[in-house]
Each structure stands twice: as C-alpha cells, then as structure tokens.
Coordinates of C-alpha atoms in Angstrom, one line a residue:
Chain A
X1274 CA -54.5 129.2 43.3
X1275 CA -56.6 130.3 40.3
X1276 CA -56.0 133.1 37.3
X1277 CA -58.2 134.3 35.1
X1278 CA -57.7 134.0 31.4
X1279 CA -59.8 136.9 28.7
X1280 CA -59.8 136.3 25.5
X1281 CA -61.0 139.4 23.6
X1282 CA -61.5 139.9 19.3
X1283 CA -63.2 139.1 16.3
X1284 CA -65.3 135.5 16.5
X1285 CA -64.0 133.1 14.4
X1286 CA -64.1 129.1 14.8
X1287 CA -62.3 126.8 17.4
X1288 CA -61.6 129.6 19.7
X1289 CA -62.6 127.7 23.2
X1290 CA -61.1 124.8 21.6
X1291 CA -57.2 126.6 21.3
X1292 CA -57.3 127.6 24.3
X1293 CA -58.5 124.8 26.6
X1294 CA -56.0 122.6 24.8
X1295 CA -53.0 124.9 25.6
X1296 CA -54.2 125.1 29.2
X1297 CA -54.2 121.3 29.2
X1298 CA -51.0 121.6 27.7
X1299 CA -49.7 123.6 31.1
X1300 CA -51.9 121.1 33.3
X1301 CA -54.2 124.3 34.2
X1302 CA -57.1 122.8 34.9
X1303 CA -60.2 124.8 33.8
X1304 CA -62.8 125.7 36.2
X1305 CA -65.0 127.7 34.9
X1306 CA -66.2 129.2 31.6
X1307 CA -68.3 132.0 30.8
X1308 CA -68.4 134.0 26.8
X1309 CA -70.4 135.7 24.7
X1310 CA -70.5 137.0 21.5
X1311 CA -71.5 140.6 21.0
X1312 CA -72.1 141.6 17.4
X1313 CA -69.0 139.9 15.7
X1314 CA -67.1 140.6 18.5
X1315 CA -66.1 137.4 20.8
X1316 CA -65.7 138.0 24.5
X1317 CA -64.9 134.8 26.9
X1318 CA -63.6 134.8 30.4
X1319 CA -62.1 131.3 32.2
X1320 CA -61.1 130.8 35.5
X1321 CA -58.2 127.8 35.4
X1322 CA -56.8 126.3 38.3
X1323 CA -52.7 127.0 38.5
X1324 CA -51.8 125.2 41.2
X1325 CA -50.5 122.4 39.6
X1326 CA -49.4 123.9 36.5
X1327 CA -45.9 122.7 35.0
X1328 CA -45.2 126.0 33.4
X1329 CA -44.8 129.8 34.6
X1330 CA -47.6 132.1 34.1
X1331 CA -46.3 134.1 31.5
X1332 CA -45.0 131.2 29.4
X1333 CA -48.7 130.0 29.6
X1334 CA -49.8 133.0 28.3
X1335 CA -46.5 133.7 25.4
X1336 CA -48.5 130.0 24.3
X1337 CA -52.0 131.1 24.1
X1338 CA -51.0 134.3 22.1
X1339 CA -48.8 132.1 19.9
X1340 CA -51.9 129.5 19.5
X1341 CA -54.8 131.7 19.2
X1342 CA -53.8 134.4 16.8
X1343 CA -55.4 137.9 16.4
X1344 CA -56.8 138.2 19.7
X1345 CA -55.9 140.0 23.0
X1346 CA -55.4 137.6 25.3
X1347 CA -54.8 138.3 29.4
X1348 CA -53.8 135.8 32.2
X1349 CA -53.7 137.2 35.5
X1350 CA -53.7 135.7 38.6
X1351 CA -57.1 135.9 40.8
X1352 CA -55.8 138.0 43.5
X1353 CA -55.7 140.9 41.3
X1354 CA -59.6 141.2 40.9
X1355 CA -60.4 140.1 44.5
X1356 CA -58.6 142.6 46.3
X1357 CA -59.4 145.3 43.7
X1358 CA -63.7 144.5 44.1
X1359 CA -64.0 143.2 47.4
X1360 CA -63.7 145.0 50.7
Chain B
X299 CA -66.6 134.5 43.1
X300 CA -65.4 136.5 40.6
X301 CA -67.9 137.9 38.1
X302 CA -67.7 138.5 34.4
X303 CA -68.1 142.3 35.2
X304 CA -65.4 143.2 37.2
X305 CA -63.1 141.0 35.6
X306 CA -63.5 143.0 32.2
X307 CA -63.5 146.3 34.4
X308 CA -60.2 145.5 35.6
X309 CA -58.9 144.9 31.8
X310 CA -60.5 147.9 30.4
X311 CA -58.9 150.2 33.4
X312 CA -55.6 148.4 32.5
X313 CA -55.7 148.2 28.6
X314 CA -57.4 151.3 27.3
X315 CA -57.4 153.3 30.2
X316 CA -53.9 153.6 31.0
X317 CA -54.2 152.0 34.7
X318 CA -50.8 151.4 36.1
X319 CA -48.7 151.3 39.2
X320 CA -46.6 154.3 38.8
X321 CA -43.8 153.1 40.8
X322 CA -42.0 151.1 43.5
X323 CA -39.2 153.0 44.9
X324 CA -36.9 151.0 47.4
X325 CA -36.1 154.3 50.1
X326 CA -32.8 152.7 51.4
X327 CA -30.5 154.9 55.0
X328 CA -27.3 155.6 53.9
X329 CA -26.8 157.1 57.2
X330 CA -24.6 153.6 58.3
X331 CA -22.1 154.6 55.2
X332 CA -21.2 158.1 56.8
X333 CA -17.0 157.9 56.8
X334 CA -14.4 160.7 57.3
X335 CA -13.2 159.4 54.1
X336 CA -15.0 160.4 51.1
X337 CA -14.0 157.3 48.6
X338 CA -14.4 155.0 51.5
X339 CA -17.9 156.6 52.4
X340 CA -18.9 156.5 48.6
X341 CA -17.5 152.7 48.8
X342 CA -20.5 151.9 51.2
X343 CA -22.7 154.1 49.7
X344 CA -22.6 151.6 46.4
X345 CA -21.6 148.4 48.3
X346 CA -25.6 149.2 50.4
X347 CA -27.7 149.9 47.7
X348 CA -26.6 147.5 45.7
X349 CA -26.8 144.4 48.2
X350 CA -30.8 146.1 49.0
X351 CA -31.6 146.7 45.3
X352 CA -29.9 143.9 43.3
X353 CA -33.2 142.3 42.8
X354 CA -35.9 145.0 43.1
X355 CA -36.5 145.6 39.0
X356 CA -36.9 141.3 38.6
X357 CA -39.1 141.6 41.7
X358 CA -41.1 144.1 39.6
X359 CA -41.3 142.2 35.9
X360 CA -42.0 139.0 38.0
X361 CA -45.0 141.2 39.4
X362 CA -46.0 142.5 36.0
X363 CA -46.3 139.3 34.8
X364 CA -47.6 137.6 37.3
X365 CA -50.8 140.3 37.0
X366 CA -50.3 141.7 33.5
X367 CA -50.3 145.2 34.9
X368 CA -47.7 147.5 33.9
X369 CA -45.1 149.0 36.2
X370 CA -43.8 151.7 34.7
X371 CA -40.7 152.8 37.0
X372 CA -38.3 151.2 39.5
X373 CA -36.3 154.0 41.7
X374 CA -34.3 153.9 44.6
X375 CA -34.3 157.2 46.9
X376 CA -31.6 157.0 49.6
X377 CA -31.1 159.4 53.0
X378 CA -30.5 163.2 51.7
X379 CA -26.9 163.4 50.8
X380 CA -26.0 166.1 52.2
X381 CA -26.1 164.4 55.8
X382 CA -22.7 162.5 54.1
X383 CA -21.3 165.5 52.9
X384 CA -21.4 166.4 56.7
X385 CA -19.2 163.8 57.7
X386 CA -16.7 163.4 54.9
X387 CA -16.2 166.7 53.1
X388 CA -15.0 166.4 49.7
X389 CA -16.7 167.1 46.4
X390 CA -20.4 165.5 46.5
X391 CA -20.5 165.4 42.9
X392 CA -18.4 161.9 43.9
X393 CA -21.9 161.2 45.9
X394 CA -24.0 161.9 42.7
X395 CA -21.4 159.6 40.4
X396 CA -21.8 156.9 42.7
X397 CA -25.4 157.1 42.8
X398 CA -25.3 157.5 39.3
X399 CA -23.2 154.2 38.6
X400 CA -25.1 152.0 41.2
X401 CA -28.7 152.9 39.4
X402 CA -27.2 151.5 36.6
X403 CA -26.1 148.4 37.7
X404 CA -29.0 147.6 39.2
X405 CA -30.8 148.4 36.3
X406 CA -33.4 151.3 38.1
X407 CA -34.2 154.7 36.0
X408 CA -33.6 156.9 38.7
X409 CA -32.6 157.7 41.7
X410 CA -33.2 160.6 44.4
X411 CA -31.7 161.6 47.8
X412 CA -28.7 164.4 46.4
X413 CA -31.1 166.3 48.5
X414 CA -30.3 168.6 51.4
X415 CA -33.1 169.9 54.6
X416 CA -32.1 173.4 55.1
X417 CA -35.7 174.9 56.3
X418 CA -34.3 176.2 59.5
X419 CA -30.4 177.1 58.4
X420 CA -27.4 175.3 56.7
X421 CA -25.0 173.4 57.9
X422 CA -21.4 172.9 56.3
X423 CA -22.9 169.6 54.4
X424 CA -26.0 171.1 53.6
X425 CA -24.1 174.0 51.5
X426 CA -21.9 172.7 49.2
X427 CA -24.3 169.8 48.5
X428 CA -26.5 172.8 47.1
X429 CA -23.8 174.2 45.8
X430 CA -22.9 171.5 43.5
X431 CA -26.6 170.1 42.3
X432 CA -25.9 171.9 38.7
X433 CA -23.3 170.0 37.9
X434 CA -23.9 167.1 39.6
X435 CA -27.3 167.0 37.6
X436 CA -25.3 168.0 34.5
X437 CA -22.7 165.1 34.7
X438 CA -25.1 162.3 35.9
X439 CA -27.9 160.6 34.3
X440 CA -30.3 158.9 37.0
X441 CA -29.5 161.3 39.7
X442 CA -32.5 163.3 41.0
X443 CA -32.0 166.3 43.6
X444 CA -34.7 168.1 46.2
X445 CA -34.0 170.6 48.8
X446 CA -36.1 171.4 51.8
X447 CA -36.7 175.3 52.1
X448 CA -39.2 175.5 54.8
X449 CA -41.7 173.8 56.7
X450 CA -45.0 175.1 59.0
X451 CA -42.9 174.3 62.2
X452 CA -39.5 176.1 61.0
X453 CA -40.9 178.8 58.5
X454 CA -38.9 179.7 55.6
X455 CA -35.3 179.8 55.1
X456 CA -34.9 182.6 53.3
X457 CA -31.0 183.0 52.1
X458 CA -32.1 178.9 51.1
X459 CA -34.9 180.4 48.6
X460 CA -32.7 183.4 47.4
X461 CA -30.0 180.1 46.9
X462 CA -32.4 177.9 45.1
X463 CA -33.1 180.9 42.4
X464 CA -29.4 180.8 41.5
X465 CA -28.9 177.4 41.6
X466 CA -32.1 176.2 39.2
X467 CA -30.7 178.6 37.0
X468 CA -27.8 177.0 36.8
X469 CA -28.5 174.0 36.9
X470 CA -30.8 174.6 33.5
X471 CA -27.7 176.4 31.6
X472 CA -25.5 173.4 32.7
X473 CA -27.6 171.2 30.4
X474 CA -28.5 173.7 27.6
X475 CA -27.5 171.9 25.1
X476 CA -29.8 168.9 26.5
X477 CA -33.1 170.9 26.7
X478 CA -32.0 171.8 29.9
X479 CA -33.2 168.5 31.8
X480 CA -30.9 169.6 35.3
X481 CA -34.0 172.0 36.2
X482 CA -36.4 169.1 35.3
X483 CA -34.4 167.1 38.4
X484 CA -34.6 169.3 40.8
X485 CA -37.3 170.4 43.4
X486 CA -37.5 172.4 45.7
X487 CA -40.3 171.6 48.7
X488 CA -41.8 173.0 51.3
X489 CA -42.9 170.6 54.2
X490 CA -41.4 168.0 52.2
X491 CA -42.4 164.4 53.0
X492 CA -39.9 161.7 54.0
X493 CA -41.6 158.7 52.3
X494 CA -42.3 160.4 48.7
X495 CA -41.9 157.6 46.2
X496 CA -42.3 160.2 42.8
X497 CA -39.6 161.8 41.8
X498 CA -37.8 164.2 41.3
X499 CA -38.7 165.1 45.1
X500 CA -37.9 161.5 46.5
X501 CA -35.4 161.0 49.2
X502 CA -35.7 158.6 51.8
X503 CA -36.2 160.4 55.5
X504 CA -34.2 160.4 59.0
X505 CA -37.2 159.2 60.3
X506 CA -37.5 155.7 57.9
X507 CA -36.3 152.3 58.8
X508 CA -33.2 150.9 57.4
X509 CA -34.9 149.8 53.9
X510 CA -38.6 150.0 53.1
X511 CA -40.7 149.6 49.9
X512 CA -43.0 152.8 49.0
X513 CA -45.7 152.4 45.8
X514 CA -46.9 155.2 43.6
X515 CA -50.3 154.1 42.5
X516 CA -52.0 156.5 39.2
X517 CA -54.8 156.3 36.7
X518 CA -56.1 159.2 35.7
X519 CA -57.8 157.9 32.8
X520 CA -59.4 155.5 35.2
X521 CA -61.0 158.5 37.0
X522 CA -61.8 160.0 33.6
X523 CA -63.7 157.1 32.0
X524 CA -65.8 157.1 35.1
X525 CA -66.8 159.8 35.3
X526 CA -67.6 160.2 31.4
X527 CA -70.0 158.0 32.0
X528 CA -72.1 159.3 34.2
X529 CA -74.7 161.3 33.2
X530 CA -74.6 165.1 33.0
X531 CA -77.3 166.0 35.4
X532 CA -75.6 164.3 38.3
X533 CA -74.7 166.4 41.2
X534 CA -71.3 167.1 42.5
X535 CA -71.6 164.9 45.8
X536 CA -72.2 162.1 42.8
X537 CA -69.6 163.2 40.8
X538 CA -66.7 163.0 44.6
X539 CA -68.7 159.7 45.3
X540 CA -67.6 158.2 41.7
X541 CA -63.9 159.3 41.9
X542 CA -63.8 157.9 46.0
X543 CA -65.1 154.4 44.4
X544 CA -62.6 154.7 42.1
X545 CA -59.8 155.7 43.5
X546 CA -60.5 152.2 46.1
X547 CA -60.2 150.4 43.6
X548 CA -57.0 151.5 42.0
X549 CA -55.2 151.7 45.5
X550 CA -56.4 148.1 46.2
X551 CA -54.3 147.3 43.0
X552 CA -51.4 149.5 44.6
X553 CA -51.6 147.4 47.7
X554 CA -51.5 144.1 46.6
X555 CA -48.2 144.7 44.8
X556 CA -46.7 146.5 47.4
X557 CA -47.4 143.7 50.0
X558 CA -46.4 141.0 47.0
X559 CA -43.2 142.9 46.2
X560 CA -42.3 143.5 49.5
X561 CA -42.6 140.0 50.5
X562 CA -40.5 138.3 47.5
X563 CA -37.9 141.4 48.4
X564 CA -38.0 140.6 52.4
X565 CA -38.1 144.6 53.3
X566 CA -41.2 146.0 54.6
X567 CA -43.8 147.8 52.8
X568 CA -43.6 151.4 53.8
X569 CA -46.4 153.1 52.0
X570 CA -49.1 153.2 49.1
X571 CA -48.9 157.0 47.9
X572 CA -52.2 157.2 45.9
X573 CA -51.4 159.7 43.2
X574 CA -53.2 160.8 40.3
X575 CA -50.1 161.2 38.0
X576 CA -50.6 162.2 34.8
X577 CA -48.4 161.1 31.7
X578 CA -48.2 162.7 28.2
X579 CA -49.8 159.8 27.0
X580 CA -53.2 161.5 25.7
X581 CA -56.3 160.2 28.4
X582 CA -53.9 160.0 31.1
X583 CA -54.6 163.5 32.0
X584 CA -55.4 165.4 35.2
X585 CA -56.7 167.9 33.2
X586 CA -59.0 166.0 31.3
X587 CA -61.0 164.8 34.2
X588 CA -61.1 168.5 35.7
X589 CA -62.8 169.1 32.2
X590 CA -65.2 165.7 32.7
X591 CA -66.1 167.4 35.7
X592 CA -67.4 170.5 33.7
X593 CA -65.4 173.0 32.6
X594 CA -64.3 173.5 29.2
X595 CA -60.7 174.2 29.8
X596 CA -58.5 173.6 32.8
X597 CA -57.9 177.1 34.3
X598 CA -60.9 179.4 33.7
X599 CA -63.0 179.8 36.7
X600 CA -63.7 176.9 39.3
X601 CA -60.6 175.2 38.3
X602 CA -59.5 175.1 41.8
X603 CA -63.0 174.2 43.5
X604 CA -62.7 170.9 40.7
X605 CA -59.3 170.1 41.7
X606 CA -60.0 170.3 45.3
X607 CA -62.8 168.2 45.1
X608 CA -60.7 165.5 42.5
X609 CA -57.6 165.9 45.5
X610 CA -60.2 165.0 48.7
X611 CA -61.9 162.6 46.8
X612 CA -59.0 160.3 46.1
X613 CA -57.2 160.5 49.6
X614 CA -60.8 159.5 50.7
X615 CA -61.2 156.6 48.9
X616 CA -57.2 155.8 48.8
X617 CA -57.2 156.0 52.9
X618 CA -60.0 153.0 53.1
X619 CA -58.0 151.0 50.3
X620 CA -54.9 150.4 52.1
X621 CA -53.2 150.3 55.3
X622 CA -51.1 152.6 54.9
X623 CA -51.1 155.7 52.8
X624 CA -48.5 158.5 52.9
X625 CA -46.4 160.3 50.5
X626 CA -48.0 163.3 48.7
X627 CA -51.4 161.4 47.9
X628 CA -53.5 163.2 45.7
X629 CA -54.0 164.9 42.5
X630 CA -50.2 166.0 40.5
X631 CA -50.8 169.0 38.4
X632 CA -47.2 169.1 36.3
X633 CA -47.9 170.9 33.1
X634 CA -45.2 169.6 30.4
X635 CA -46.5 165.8 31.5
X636 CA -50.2 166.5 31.0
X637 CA -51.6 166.6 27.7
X638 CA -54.6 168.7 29.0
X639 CA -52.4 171.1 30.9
X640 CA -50.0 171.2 28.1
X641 CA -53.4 172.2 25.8
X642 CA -54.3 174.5 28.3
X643 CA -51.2 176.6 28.6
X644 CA -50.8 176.7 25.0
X645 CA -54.1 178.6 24.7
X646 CA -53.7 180.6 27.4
X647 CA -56.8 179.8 29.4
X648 CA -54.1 178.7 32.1
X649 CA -51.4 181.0 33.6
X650 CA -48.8 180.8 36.4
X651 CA -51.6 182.5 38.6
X652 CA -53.8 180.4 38.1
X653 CA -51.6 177.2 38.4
X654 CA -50.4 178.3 41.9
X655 CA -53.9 178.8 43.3
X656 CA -54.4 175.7 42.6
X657 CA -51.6 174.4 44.3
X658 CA -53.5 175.4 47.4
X659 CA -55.7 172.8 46.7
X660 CA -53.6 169.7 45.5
X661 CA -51.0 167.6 46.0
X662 CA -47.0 169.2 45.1
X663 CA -47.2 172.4 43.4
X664 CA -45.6 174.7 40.4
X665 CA -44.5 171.4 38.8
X666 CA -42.6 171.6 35.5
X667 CA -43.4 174.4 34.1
X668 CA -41.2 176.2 31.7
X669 CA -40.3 179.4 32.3
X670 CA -38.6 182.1 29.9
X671 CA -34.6 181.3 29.6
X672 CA -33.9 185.0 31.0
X673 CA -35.9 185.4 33.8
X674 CA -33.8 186.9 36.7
X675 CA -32.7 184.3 39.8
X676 CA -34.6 186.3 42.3
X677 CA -38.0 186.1 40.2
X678 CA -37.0 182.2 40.4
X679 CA -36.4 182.9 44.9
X680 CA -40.2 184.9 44.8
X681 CA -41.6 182.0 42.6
X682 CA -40.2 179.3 45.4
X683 CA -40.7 181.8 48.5
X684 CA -44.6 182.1 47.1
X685 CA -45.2 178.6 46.8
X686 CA -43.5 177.7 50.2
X687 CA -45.8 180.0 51.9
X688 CA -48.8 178.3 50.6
X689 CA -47.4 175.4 51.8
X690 CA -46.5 176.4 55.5
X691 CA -49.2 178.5 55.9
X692 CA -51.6 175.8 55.1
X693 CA -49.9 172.7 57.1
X694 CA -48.7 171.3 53.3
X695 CA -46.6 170.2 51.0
X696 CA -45.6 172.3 48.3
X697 CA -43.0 172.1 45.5
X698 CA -41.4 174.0 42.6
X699 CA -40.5 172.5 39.3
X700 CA -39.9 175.3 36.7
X701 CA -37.4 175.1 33.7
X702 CA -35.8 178.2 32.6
X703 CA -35.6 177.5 28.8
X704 CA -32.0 178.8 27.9
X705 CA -32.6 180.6 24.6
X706 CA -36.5 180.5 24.7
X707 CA -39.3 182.8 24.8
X708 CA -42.5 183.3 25.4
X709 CA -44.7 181.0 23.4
X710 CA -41.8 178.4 22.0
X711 CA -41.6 175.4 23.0
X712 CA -39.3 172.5 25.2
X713 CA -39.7 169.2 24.4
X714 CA -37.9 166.3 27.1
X715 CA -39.5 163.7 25.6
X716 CA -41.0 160.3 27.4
X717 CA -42.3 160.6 30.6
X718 CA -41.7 164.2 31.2
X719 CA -43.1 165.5 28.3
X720 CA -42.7 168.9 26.5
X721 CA -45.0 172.6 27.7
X722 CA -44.9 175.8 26.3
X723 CA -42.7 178.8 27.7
X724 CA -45.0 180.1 30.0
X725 CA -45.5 184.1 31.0
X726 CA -44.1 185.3 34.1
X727 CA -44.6 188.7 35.8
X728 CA -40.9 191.0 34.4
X729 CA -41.8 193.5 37.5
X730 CA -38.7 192.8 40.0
X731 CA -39.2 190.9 42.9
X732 CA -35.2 191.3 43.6
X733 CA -35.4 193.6 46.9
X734 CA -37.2 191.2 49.0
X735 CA -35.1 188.3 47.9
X736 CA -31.7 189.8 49.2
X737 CA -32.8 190.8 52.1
X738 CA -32.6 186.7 53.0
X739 CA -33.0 186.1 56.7
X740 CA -36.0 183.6 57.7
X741 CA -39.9 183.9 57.9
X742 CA -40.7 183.2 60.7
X743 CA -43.1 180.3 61.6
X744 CA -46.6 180.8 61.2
X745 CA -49.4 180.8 64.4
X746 CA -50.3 177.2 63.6
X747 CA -46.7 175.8 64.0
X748 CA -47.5 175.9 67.8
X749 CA -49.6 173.5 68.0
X750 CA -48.0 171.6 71.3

C-alpha cells in the first residue's frame, strides 16, 4: 500500500528535509521522490510506502502541516490516481 | 507508475477546481416496517434506518480522509411513503417527523422518500401523503418530498398535476416566513427514476434491494477548466471528446468510493449517477461551460444544441468509467444553484422558454426556479403538465422545481443560502392556462409506450 504526498508553495530551505523526517516519524517509508522548483514556487511529489505505518493517514498528514508551515500539503492514498488515469 | 502529471491533475481538479463527490445516499425498503398501527409502523421505520445508517457519515469522513477528496453530502432516501400510509392510515406528517428525527441522529443532511407514485391514479395512501407534504415540509427540517405524475408507459395523471399546482403553492406559503424553502423540497417527476441519489427527487424504488449505496459524482469546473484550455479553433467533435475524457476520469473517482464505502458499510453498491451538479460556488457552473463552449450567455441561441452535446458527452464517458451507472446521469440545469444561470436570468438572456427547451435535452428539468409569489395553482399544473410531457413523450425523466416567492415580484430576489442558492423571480406567461387544468382526467400514453 502506497499514498502520495504533494507539497505545494513558496521555496524556502529544509523543505524535503521536514517532511521525510515526519514520514520517518510515522515509519512511512519513502519510495520515491520527484520536485521542482518553478520560478519561486516549489512543487515536490513523494510516493511513501503505508503499509507499515504506526499512525492513521490523516494524523500523518495533521503532522506534516503542523511541521512544514505555509504550504499546501496533500496525502492521499495511491488508489485514487490509478483508478482515476488508468483504464 | 504513477506520474508527476496526473498526480498534480488530480489535485488541481480537487483544490481549485471544485472536484467532489456530490453524494452517497444510503436508499434503504421500508416496505418490511408497513403495520396497521401507525406509532408501531413509525417505530420500525426509525428502528431500520437507524440500524442501516448508524455508520454511513463516519464511513464517508473515513473516505475523505483517506483520499483528501471532499464529500459534500450524506442522505438516506427510503421506499416512497406513501406505500406506508397505505397500510396504516393515520397522519403521515408522523412519517415525515420520524424521518426527520432519525436524519438527525444519524447525523445525515437530508433525507427523501415522503414521496408518492401516482402516474396512473391514487390510491387512499397515495392522497393524503400528497395532501399533507406542505406541512410536513413546513414542520421538518431534513425531510425531502417527490411525487410521480406520469411516466411514457402510463401517461399523465392529470387530477395528480392539477394537485401538484395547489400543493407547491402551499407548501411555499407554509414557509413564508423561511423564504419559502417547502417548494425548494419538493419535485415533481415525470418517469422518475428509482435509484436517484440527488435530492430533492430521491426515494428509494419498489424495484431496489433491501439497502444499497448510490454515489452522485459532479465537477463542473473540472469540465470547464478543460475545456478552457483548448484552443479556440477546435471543432465540436473535439470539444464532446474533451468533456467524454473528462467526465472518465471524475466517474473513476465516483467509483472507487462507492465500492470503498460500500465495502466498509457491508451493503452493495447500487449505482454511480454521473452528474454535472452545479453549486453557487462561482466555477462550479453548468452554465459556465455551456459559455466555454461558445456562447456568450447561457440561453441565447444554440443553448440547447451545447447542453445536448455537454449531457451525451458525459453519460458517454461516465458509462465506460464504472460498472454501473444509473440515476439521472447528466448535465443538472437548476437556476438559483448556478452562478451562471443565476447571471443569466438576471439579464434576461434566459427565460422559462428557454430553460424548458432545454430540458429536452438534459438531465431533470424546470429545476429551482423562482416563480412570482401570485401566480395562480393552475399556471403551477400547466408548468408541471408541460414538462411531464417532454418527459413521456421523449422516453425521459423530467422534473419541476419552482418556488412561488410569497410576497415577490418580478425581478426581486430569494436568497436560501448554501447549497441551494438564491435566483431571481423569474417571468411567467399571466394568460390563464386554468380551463385545461380542471378538466383533470389522464393523458393518455404516448405511441412509444407500446413498445412489447
């Protein structure tokens, strides 16, 4: 089981750093990473593993907004963009 | 794997393009609580939907969170009411207070079946149900209320229509003083579908299992922002082929949490009804995307060649989506919840003609529209009796929503507020139509309805 984590907003330092600690924090394990900065806006997308997660989804995600302020931060869980893009 | 693209297509739909899943409406047979006794019958009535819909609105946060898409309503619609009244006599305003009190217990924002299907004639049940929907809507708050005039197999009942002019009337003086919201929960259909999970014309069929979960998927902005950015040279086979894509991907979205929600409930998923709702909310507008399409206000000419195209377009790409569509499916046209409509009517590029042709063409019908606060019942019965024939003469559903504005005129203004909005008074013909309404009797089914 995987969800997706976005994390939208203006760049500023230790971004990636934030939020790969408060997945370790949950035990999500992250899989993948991919970001870019557009202008001075920051855009990053990670794919963590859940299964073995000691928290509920939406408590990981109450943390991430707590940790990483100012931007708009979504967790959702994979299923959501494979049945909405793939036949 | 998933790619960047369609990850951040997914947000965008959801965060600034007002994606959501409409509804989940739990459609729950009541026809197991039927007793002679009224207090015992209500009894069931609450004991039933309760034990089925405890848990449906922590189902649908758990689902919320669990893909940080919004769903906006929970509802409950229940077998049509008037099938109890049958069996137990009494007051069905006890029916509607029951309803009423179980909706909020279980924590739902509202619920429909105080509905009656009289397209053929009326039986004992069937009358004083109708005959008690203005107060029953005046002394309730959840409590939503359709009645079944006429269908392309049965034709129209007409003493029903002539009934239904009365009874919207007084249903909008019984809440004057509450910008007469009764009319606002009451529809009257033609061809009226059994698995409808949008209110106010839910109820849950005869022909339904026991308990079944029906979704309401909308996004008209979704349809919108596609099509905004496509370029203004492309061709109108383009323009269906953009809205089918899209309208895949936002059933896909509808299916997922139907199956998910219908699994953590244990009651089969009934239905994915693959509406373009619009709210108030300004982008999430059915009238907008008729204007993306070209036209520079919704209701001058080709309105209804637009809408048609928008209504096919969608059921096409909804049908390939899921596995099972039903409902109403399509485009919703309801003026006082559409900020284009609501722009449109104000100007006066859109009138009641206009509306009602296009009702030909799209799902539901005259739908919340606010008529002046004196217009005559039988103009209400000719308003219905026009609409129903569209919709048996054309093998379709059709509805009317209007709201006589007690103490408005022309030009001023209702305002519900939330979901439903707030229109204009609209203009309505002030030649009678009274003659034909009393004469009452039935029209007869049309040619097609013999289709054995």
């Amino acid at each position: 089981m995987k969800a997706v984590v976005t994390v939208i907003g203006k760049d500023m330092v230790g971004i990636l750093a934030k939020v790969s600690t408060t997945c370790a924090n949950a035990n999500a394990n992250v899989v993948e990473v991919t970001q870019s900065v557009l202008q001075e806006y920051f855009a990053m997308v990670m794919l963590i593993d859940i299964s073995k997660m000691n928290c509920e989804l939406d408590t990981l995600r109450e943390d991430l907004q707590k940790n990483v302020e100012g931007m708009t931060i979504h967790v959702m869980h994979e299923d959501i963009f494979n049945s909405m893009h793939r036949i | 794997m998933l790619n960047m693209t369609d990850i951040m297509e997914t947000i965008t739909m959801i965060q600034d393009e007002n994606l959501d899943i409409r509804t989940i409406t739990m459609g729950i047979s009541l026809l197991d609580c039927c007793d002679s006794d009224i207090q015992r019958s209500c009894e069931k009535v609450y004991d039933k939907i309760y034990r089925y819909a405890k848990d449906l609105v922590k189902t649908g946060k758990d689902i919320e969170k669990k893909y940080d898409i919004p769903i906006v309503n929970k509802r409950i619609s229940v077998t049509p009411i008037a099938m109890l009244v049958g069996a137990s006599g009494g007051d069905p305003v006890q029916y509607a207070k029951t309803l009423d009190r179980v909706a909020k217990d279980v924590g739902v924002n509202f619920i429909g079946g105080f509905s009656a299907l009289v397209h053929k004639g009326f039986s004992p049940g069937d009358k004083a149900l109708i005959e008690s929907i203005p107060r029953a809507l005046a002394e309730t708050d959840f409590v939503c209320s359709s009645v079944n005039v006429g269908t392309t197999k049965a034709g129209i009942n007409m003493d029903a229509v002539k009934l239904m002019g009365r009874i919207v009337k007084e249903a909008a003086e019984a809440t004057k003083e509450n910008q007469c919201i009764g009319a606002a929960k009451l529809v009257v259909f033609c061809n009226a579908p059994e698995d409808n999970p949008f209110m106010a014309g839910a109820f849950h069929g005869p022909g339904e299992p026991d308990c079944v979960l029906n979704v309401g998927v909308s996004g008209p902005g979704v349809v919108r922002a596609a099509l905004a950015k496509m370029p203004d040279h492309a061709d109108l086979t383009e323009v269906a082929d953009m809205i089918k894509k899209t309208a895949f991907k936002i059933t896909r979205m509808g299916q997922l949490v139907g199956t998910e929600a219908s699994k953590q409930l244990g009651v089969p998923f009934g239905i994915i009804d693959l509406s373009l709702a619009p709210t108030p909310a300004i982008g999430d507008s059915v009238a907008y995307i008729l204007e993306e399409i070209g036209l520079e206000q919704c209701g001058t000419h080709g309105t209804t060649a637009a809408l048609a195209m928008l209504n096919d377009a969608v059921k096409k790409g909804g049908v390939m989506a899921s596995s099972n569509v039903g409902g109403l499916s399509g485009a919703f046209i309801p003026v006082t919840e559409d900020a284009g409509m609501i722009a449109a009517a104000r100007d006066g590029s859109l009138s009641i003609e206009k509306l009602e042709a296009m009702t030909a063409v799209c799902s539901v019908g005259l739908d919340m529209i606010v008529i002046p606060g004196d217009t005559p019942p039988e103009t209400i019965s000719a308003i219905i009796a026009d609409e129903a024939a569209i919709g048996m003469v054309n093998s379709k559903t059709t509805a009317v929503r209007v709201i006589p504005a007690v103490g408005l005129n022309e030009g001023e203004e209702l305002d519900f507020g939330g979901l439903l909005g707030n229109g204009p008074v609209m203009k309505l013909h002030n030649k009678s139509s009274a003659k034909m309404i009393n004469r009452g009797g039935r029209i007869p089914a049309p040619l097609q309805s013999l289709k054995n």
